[in-house]
XYZ file of C-alpha atoms in Angstrom:
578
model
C 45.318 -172.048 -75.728
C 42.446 -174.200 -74.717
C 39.016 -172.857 -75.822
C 37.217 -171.859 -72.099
C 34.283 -174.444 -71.351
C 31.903 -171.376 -69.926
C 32.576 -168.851 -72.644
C 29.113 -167.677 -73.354
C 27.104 -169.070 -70.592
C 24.396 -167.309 -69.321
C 23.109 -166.676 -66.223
C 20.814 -168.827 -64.473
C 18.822 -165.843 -63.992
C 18.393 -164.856 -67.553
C 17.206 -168.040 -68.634
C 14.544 -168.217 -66.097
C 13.311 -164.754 -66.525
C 13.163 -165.662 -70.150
C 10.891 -168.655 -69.446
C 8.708 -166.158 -66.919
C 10.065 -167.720 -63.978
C 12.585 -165.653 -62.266
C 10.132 -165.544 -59.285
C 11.087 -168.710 -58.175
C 14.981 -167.801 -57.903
C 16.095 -166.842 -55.423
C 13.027 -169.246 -54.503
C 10.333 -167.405 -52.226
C 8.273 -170.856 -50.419
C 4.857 -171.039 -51.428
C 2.802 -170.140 -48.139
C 2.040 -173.362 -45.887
C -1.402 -173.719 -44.719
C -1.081 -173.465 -40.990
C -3.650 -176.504 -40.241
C -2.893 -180.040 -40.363
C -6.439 -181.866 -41.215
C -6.441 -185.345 -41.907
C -4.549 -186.376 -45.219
C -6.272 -187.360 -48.610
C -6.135 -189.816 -51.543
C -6.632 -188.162 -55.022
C -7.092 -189.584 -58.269
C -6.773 -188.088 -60.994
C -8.270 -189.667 -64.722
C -8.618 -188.516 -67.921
C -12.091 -189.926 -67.918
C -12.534 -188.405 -64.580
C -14.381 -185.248 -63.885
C -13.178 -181.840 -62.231
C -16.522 -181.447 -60.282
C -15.836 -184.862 -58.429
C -14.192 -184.879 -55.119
C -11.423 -187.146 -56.345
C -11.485 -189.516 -53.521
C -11.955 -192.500 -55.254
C -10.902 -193.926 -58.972
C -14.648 -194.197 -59.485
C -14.623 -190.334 -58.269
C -11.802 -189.289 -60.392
C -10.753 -185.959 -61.400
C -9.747 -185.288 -64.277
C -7.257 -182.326 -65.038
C -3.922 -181.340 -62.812
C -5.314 -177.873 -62.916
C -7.987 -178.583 -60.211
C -5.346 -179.615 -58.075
C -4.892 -175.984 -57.058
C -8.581 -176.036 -56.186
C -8.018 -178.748 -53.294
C -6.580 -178.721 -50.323
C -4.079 -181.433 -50.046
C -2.869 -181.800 -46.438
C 0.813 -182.816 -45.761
C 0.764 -186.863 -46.248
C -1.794 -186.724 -48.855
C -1.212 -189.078 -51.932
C -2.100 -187.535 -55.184
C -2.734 -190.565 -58.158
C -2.822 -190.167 -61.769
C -4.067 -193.090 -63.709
C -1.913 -195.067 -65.452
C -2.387 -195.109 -69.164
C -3.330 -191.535 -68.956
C -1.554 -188.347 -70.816
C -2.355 -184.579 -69.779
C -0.874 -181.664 -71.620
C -0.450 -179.856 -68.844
C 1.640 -178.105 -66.060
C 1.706 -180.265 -63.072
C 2.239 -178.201 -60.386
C 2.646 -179.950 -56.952
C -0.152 -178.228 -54.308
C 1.352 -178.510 -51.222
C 4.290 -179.876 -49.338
C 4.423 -183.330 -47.718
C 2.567 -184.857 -50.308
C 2.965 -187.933 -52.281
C 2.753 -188.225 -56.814
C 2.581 -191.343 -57.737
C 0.324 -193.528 -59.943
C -2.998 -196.029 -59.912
C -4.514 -198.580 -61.709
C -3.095 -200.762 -64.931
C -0.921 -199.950 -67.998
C 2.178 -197.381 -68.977
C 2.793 -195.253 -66.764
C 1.051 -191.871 -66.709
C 2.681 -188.977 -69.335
C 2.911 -185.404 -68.130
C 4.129 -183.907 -71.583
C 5.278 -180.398 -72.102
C 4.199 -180.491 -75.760
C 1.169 -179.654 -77.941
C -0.372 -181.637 -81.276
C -0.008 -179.239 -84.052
C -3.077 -178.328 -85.477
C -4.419 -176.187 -88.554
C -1.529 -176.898 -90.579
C -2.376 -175.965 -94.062
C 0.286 -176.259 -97.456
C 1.961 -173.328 -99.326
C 3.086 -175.184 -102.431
C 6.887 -175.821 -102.032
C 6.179 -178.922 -99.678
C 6.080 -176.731 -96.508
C 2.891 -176.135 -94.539
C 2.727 -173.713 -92.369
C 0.240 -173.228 -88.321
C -0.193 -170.699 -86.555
C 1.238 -171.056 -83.187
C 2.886 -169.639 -79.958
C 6.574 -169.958 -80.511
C 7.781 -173.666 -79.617
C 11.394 -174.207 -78.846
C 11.175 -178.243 -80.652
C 9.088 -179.959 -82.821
C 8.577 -183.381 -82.606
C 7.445 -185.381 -85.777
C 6.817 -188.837 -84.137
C 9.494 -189.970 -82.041
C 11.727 -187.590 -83.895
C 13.517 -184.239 -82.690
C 12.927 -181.900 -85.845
C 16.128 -179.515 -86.384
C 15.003 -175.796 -86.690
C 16.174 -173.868 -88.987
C 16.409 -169.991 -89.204
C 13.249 -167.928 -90.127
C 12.795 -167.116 -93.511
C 15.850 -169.880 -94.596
C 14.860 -172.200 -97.182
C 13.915 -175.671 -95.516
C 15.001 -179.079 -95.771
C 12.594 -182.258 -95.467
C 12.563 -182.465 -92.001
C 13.268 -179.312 -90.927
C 10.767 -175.912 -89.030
C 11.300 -172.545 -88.362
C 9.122 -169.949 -86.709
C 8.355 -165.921 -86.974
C 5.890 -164.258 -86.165
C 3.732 -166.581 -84.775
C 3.321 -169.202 -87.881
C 5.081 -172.451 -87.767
C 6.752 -173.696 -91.100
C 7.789 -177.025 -91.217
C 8.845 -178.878 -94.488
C 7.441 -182.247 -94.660
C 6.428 -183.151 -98.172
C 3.498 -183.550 -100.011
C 1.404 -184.145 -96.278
C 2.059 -183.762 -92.853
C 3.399 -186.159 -90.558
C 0.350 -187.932 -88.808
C 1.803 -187.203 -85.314
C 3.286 -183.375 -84.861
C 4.014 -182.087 -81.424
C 5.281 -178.703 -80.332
C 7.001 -178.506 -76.637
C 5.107 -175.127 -75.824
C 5.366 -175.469 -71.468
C 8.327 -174.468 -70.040
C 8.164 -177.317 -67.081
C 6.026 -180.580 -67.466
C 6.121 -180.595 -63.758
C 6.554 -178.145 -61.091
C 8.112 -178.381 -57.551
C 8.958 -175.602 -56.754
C 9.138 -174.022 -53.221
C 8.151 -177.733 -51.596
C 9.533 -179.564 -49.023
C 8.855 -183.441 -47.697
C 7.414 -184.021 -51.569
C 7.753 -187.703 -53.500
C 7.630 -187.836 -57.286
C 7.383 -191.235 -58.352
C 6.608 -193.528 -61.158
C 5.387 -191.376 -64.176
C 6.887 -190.256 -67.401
C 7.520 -186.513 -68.002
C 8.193 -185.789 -71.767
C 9.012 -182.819 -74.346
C 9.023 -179.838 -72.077
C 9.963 -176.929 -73.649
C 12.647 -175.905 -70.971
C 12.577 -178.315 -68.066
C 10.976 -181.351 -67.665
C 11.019 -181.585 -63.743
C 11.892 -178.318 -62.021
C 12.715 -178.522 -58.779
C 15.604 -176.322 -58.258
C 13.921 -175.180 -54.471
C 12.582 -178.784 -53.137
C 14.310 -179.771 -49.813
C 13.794 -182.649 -48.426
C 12.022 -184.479 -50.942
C 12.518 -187.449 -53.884
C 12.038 -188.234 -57.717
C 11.766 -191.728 -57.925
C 11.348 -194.215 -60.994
C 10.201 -191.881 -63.410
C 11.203 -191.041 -66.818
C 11.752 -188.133 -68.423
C 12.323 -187.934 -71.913
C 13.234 -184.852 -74.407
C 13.080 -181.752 -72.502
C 14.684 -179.548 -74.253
C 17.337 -178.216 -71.881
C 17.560 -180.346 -68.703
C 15.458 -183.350 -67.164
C 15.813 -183.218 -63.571
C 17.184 -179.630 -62.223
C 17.903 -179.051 -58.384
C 20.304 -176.085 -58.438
C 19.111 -173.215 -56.133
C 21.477 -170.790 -53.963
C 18.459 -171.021 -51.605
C 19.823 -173.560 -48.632
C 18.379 -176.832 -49.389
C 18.838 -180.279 -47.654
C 17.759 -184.044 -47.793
C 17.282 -184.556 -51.929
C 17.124 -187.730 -53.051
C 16.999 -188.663 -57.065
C 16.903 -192.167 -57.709
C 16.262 -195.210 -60.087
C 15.108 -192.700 -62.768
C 15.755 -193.389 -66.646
C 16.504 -189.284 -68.600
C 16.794 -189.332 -71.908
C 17.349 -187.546 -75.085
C 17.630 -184.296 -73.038
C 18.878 -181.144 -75.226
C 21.674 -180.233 -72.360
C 21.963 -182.377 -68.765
C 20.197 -185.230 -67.603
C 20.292 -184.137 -64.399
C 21.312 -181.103 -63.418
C 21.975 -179.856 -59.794
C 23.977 -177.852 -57.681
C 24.049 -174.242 -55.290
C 23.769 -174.858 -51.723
C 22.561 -177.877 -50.561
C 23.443 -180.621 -47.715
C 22.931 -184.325 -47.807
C 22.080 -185.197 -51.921
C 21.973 -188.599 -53.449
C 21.961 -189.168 -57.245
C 21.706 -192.658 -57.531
C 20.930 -195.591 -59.522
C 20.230 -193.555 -62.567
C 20.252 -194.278 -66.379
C 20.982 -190.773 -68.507
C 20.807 -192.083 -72.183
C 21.673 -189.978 -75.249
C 21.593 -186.443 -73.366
C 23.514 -183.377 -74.424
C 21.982 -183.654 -77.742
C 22.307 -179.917 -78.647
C 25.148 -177.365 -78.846
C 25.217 -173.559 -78.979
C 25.128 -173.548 -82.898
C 21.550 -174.472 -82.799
C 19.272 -171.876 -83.898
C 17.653 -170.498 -80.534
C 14.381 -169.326 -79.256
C 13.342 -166.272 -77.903
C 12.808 -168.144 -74.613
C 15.927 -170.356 -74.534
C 18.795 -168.334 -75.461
C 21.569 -170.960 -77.307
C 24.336 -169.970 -75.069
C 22.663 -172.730 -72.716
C 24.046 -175.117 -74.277
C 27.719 -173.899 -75.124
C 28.865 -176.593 -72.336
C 26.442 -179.640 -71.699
C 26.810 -182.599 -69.127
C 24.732 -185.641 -68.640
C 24.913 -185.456 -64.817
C 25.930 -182.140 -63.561
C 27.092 -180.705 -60.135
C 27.558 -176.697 -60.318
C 28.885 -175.367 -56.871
C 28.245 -171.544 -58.423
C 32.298 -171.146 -56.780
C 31.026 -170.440 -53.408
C 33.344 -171.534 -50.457
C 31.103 -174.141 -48.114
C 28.050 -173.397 -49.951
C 27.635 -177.631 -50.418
C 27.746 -180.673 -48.022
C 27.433 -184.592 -48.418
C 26.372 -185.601 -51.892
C 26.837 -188.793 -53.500
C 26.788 -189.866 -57.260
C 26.592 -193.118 -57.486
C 25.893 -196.837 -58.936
C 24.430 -194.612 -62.115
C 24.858 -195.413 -65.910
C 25.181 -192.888 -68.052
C 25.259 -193.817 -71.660
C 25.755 -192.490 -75.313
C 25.478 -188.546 -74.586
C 26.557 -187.049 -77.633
C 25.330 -184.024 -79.816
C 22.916 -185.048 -82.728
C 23.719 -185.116 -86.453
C 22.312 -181.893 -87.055
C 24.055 -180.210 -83.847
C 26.642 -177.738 -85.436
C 30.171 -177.760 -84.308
C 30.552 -179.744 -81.343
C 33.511 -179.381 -79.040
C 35.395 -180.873 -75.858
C 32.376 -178.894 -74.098
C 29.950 -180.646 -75.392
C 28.820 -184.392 -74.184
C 30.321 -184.612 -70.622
C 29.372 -187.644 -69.011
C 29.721 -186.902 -65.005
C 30.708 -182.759 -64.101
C 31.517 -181.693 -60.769
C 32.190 -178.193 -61.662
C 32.921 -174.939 -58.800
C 32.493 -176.982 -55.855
C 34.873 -175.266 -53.908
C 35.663 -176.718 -50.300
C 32.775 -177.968 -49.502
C 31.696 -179.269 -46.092
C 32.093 -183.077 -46.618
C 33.944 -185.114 -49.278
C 31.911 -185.384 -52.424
C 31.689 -189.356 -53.525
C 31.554 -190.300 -57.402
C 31.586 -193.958 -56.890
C 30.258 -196.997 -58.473
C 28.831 -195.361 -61.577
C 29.335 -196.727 -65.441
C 30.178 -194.134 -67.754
C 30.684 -195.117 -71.486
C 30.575 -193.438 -75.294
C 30.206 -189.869 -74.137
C 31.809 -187.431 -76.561
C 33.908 -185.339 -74.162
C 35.247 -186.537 -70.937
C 33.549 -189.582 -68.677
C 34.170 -187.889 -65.529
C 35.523 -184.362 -65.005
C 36.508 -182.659 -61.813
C 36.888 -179.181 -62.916
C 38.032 -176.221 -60.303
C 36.705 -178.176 -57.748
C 38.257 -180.002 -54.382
C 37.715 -182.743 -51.842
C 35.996 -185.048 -54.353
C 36.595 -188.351 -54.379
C 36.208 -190.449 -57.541
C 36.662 -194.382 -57.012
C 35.426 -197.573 -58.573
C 33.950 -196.035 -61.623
C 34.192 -197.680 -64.855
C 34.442 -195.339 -67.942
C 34.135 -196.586 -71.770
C 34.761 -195.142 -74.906
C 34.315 -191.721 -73.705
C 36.424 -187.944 -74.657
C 36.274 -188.830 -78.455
C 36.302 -185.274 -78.914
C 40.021 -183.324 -79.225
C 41.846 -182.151 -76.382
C 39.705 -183.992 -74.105
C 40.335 -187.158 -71.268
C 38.327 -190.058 -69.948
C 39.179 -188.736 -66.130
C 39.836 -184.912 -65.969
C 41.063 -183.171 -62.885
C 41.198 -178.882 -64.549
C 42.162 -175.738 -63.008
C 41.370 -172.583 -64.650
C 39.963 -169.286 -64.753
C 36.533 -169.298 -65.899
C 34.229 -168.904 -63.199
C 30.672 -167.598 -62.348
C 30.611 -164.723 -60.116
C 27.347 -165.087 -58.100
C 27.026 -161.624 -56.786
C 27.026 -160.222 -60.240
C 25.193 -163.290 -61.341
C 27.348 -164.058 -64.566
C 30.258 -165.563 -65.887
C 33.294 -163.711 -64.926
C 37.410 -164.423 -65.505
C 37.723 -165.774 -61.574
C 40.912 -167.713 -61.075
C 39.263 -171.509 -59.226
C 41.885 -174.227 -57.897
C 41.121 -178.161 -57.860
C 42.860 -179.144 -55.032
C 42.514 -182.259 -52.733
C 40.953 -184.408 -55.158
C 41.014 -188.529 -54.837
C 41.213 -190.676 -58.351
C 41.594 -194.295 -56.976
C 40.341 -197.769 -58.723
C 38.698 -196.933 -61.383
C 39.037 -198.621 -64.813
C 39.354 -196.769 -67.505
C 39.557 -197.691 -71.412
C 39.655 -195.398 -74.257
C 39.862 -191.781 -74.996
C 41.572 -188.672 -76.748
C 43.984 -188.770 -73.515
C 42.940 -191.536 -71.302
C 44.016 -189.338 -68.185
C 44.217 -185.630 -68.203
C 45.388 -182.949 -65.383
C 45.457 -179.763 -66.688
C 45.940 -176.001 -65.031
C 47.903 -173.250 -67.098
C 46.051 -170.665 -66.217
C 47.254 -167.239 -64.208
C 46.587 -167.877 -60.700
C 44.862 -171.453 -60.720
C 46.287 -174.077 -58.980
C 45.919 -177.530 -59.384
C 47.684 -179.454 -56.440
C 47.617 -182.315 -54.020
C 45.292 -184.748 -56.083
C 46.144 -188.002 -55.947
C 45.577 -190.496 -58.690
C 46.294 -193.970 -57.515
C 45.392 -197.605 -57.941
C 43.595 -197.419 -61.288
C 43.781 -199.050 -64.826
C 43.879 -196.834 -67.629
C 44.292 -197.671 -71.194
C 43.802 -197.606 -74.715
C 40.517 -198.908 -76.383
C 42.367 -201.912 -77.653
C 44.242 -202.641 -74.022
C 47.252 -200.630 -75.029
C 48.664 -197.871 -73.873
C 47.286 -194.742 -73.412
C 47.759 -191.254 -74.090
C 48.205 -189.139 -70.956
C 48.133 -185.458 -70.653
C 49.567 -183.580 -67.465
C 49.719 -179.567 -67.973
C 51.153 -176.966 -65.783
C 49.948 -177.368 -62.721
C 49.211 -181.468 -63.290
C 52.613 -181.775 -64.096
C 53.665 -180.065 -60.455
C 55.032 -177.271 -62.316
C 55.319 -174.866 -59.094
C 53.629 -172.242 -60.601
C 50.094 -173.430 -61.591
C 50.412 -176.720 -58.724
C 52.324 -178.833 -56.770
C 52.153 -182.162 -54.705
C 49.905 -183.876 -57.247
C 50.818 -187.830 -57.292
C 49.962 -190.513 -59.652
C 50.991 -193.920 -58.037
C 50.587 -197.763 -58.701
C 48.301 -197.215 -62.303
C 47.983 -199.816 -65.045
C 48.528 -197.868 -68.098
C 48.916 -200.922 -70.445
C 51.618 -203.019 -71.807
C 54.192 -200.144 -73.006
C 53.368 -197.526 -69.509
C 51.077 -195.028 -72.077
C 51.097 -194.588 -75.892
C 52.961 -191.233 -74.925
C 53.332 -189.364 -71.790
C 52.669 -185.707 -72.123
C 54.424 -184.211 -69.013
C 54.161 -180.218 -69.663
C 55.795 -180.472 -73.098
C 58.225 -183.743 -72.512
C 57.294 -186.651 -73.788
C 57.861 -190.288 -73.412
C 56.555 -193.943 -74.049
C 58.436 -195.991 -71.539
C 57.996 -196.599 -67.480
C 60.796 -195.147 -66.809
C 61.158 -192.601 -68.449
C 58.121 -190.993 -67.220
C 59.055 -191.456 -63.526
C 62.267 -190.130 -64.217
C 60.588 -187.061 -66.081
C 57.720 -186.609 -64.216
C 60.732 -186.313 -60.430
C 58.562 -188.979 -59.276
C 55.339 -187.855 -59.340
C 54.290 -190.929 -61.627
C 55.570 -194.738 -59.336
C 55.016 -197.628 -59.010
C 53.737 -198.335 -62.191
C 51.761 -201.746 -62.548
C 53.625 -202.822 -65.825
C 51.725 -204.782 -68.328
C 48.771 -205.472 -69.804
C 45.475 -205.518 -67.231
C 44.247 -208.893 -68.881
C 40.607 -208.209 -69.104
C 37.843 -211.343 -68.918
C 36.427 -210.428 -72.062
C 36.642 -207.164 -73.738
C 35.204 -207.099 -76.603
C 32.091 -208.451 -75.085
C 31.903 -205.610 -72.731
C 33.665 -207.107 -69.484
C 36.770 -205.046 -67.936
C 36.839 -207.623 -65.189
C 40.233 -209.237 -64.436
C 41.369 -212.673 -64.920
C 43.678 -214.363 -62.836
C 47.019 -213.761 -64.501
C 46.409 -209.944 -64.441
C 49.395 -208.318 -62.712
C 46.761 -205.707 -61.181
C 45.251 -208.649 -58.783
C 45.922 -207.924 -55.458
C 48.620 -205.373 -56.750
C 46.760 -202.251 -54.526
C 48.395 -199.615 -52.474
C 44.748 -199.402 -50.758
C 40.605 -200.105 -50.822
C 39.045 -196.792 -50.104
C 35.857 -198.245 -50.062
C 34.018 -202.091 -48.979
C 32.900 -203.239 -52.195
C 33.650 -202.806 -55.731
C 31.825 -201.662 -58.517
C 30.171 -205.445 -58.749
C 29.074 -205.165 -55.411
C 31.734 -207.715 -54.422
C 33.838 -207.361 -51.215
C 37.430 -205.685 -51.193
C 39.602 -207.370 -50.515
C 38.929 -211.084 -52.105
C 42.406 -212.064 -51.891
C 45.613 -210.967 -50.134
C 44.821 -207.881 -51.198
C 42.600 -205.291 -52.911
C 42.915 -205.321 -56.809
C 44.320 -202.434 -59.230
C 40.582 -201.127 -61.156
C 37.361 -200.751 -59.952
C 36.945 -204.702 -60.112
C 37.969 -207.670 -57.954
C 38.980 -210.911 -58.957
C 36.849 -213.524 -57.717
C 35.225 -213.794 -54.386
């Protein structure tokens, strides 16, 4: 029996009342000031001043906390100097305003973290602070593993009780110490019509951006680095529209990159880099603010639909790269839950067809993309890497099953969710536990009427892969039917081994003779990649898969380059030539 993904989840709700901010869900709008005076340009300095008006640099405020104390109208700009760092809540003060940056230099740093001060030794190499309860510590450009209170320490380790911070560092203290002590670096809650843009957002000690009630608004070309559960969040069942995230680089985020979902219409993830997220599991040892459940299941970019019929519209995910999300060293126990690369997860017939298209996915520890209980989503001209290195796991995953969130009750609950109507076509795929996996065994799921056609999927060295169909993947009648897999590349041999619900085979045909069908039209042989080992899945000219598609779903592939070149589109999410 497969280990459930959302075993020990918690509620959205408990983890924001934890952090103080169950307020804000479901989100009650900040009031809008009913007059519309002319808009403002801020600026904001650390050499600044708080009794200055802020309309000029040489004017400058200087702390985000006066913000609250002036009236920005909608269209105002608010600028924080580059070069600059506050350690401090930014909280934006109105909607229809604009946060961007001025001058020369980095950008500016809104960090969620503290320098440790006051630290004094206790003989055994450990020096102890006293302190608020963090949930990381940061010794440089290091994430510090915690260990439990009252545990002996290692080098490198901290713990916390009763408000004193232990950390064992030697014979002296690191020269840089920080503490993530604010639950959100910044704060966007409740606005609408708002830009983010061009700063750097670092070590929050929940969230780095929260804006899981903006509508109509856009993070732009920022960064935001280390928060300890999620960079970007934009899940609210409040009804949002008209989100926009976009040419932003998350990294080194404890769960997702970017995390959104609930009921929304019209989103755009795009042009994205999430780097080495879904660094922590649920055997870390957990705050009192953060329980560690949150991270039993972590994905670098994230789509929860909360399993509420029509509760989502348009979104696209695309032209991102998501990169290298998988658990630290000190992580315990990572699993197939841990290290997803792109999750749609409970979007359940939603309004529009979802698009995954045109994103790179590569060395993510569970699966590269995964469509789980979800329908209508359409993933084509991806290309995914190395990924679902963990057991029991595949590169593409279309899953069924019974573990669902019951939003009335507001917790995880054993609710049977179908993935039905689901579109895998030209994507390239190379490596993994099971290259391809469609799985549903569960009482009363049903996975059924996906279609999986025109891709390339094999082994890490351009072999054959392992695929995995289950139950209902395997049209079973019972947990799915009228799921079809035509006109794939799966290597030289047709798969290392088919798994088809127990039967097994290495050859074409036996596959389409075991599977009734449901795998044809095999594209036999090996894909003939320009240059592997240097990174390029592109085809050369003797490929069998050029020109060898049933269809092009889309204009371009995932260079950019018309479909079709030739006579016809190509087999992957790449065209030959043009």
């Amino acid at each position: 029996m497969r280990r459930p993904l959302h075993r020990h989840r918690p509620s959205r709700r408990a983890v924001l009342q934890a952090l103080g901010a169950l307020p804000f869900l479901p989100a009650v709008h900040r009031a809008r000031a009913s007059a519309a005076p002319a808009p403002l340009t801020l600026h904001i300095s650390p050499e600044g001043d708080d009794g200055n008006d802020g309309l000029s640099p040489r004017t400058a405020r200087r702390t985000l906390t006066a913000l609250t104390d002036v009236g920005a109208p909608e269209g105002s700009k608010i600028l924080l100097e580059r070069g600059g760092t506050w350690r401090e809540t930014l909280v934006a003060p109105a909607d229809g305003v604009t946060i961007a940056a001025y001058g020369d230099g980095p950008d500016p740093v809104i960090s969620g973290a503290d320098p440790v001060t006051g630290l004094a030794p206790v003989g055994d190499g450990s020096w102890v602070a006293p302190m608020a309860e963090p949930t990381q510590l940061f010794s440089g450009d290091a994430r510090l593993e915690r260990a439990i209170a009252g545990a002996p320490l290692r080098i490198g380790t901290w713990s916390w009780a009763a408000g004193t911070l232990r950390v064992a560092c030697g014979e002296a203290p690191p020269p840089i110490l920080e503490a993530s002590v604010r639950p959100f670096a910044v704060d966007l809650l409740g606005r609408h019509g708002l830009l983010l843009a061009g700063l750097t957002i670092q070590r929050a000690a929940s969230y780095g951006i929260m804006a899981d009630t903006l509508s109509d608004g856009t993070i732009a070309n920022c960064r935001v680095v280390a928060a300890y559960v999620t960079g970007i969040s934009l899940a609210s069942a409040e009804p949002r529209r008209g989100l926009l995230v976009e040419g932003n680089r998350v990294e080194d985020c404890g769960a997702s990159g970017i995390g959104f979902g609930g009921r929304f219409d019209d989103v755009v993830v795009r042009a994205n880099t999430v780097a080495r997220c879904c660094a922590l599991t649920d055997g870390v040892v957990p705050s009192s603010s953060v329980p560690s459940a949150v991270f039993a299941t972590t994905g670098a970019i994230k789509n929860w639909g909360w399993g509420e019929p029509g509760w989502q519209g348009a979104a696209f995910v695309e032209r991102n790269t998501v990169t290298d999300c998988v658990p630290l060293s000190f992580a315990p126990n990572p699993s197939e839950g841990h290290g997803i690369g792109i999750w749609i997860d409970e979007v359940v017939a939603p309004r529009a067809r979802y698009a995954v298209r045109h994103n790179v996915v590569q060395r993510c520890h569970s699966r590269g993309i995964y469509v789980e209980k979800s329908d209508f989503i359409d993933v084509d001209y991806n290309l995914v890497v190395s990924c679902a290195s963990a057991r029991r796991s595949g590169s593409i995953a279309l899953q069924a099953n019974r573990y669902g969130y019951d939003v009335a009750a507001d917790r995880p609950a054993l609710i049977a969710r179908d993935c039905t109507s689901n579109r895998v076509r030209h994507n390239t795929v190379v490596g993994g536990y099971w290259g391809l996996e469609a799985y549903c065994e569960d009482p009363g799921c049903r996975l059924s009427d996906n279609l999986v056609e025109d891709n390339i999927i094999v082994s890490e060295d351009g072999g054959g892969a392992w695929l995995h169909f289950a139950g209902g993947g395997a049209n079973n009648g019972v947990n799915g039917t009228g799921n079809a897999y035509h006109n794939n590349c799966f290597g030289p041999r047709g798969g290392a081994a088919w798994d088809w619900d127990g039967r097994t085979s290495a050859s074409y045909r036996g596959i389409v003779v075991i599977s009734d069908g449901a795998v044809a039209d095999i594209v036999e042989g090996s894909p003939r990649f320009d240059d592997p080992e240097g990174g390029s899945y592109r085809l050369t000219a003797t490929s069998p898969c050029v020109d060898a598609a049933r269809a092009a779903p889309l204009a371009v592939d995932l260079d950019g380059r018309r479909v079709p070149v030739g006579a016809g589109a190509d087999v992957g999410a790449y065209e030959f030539g043009g």
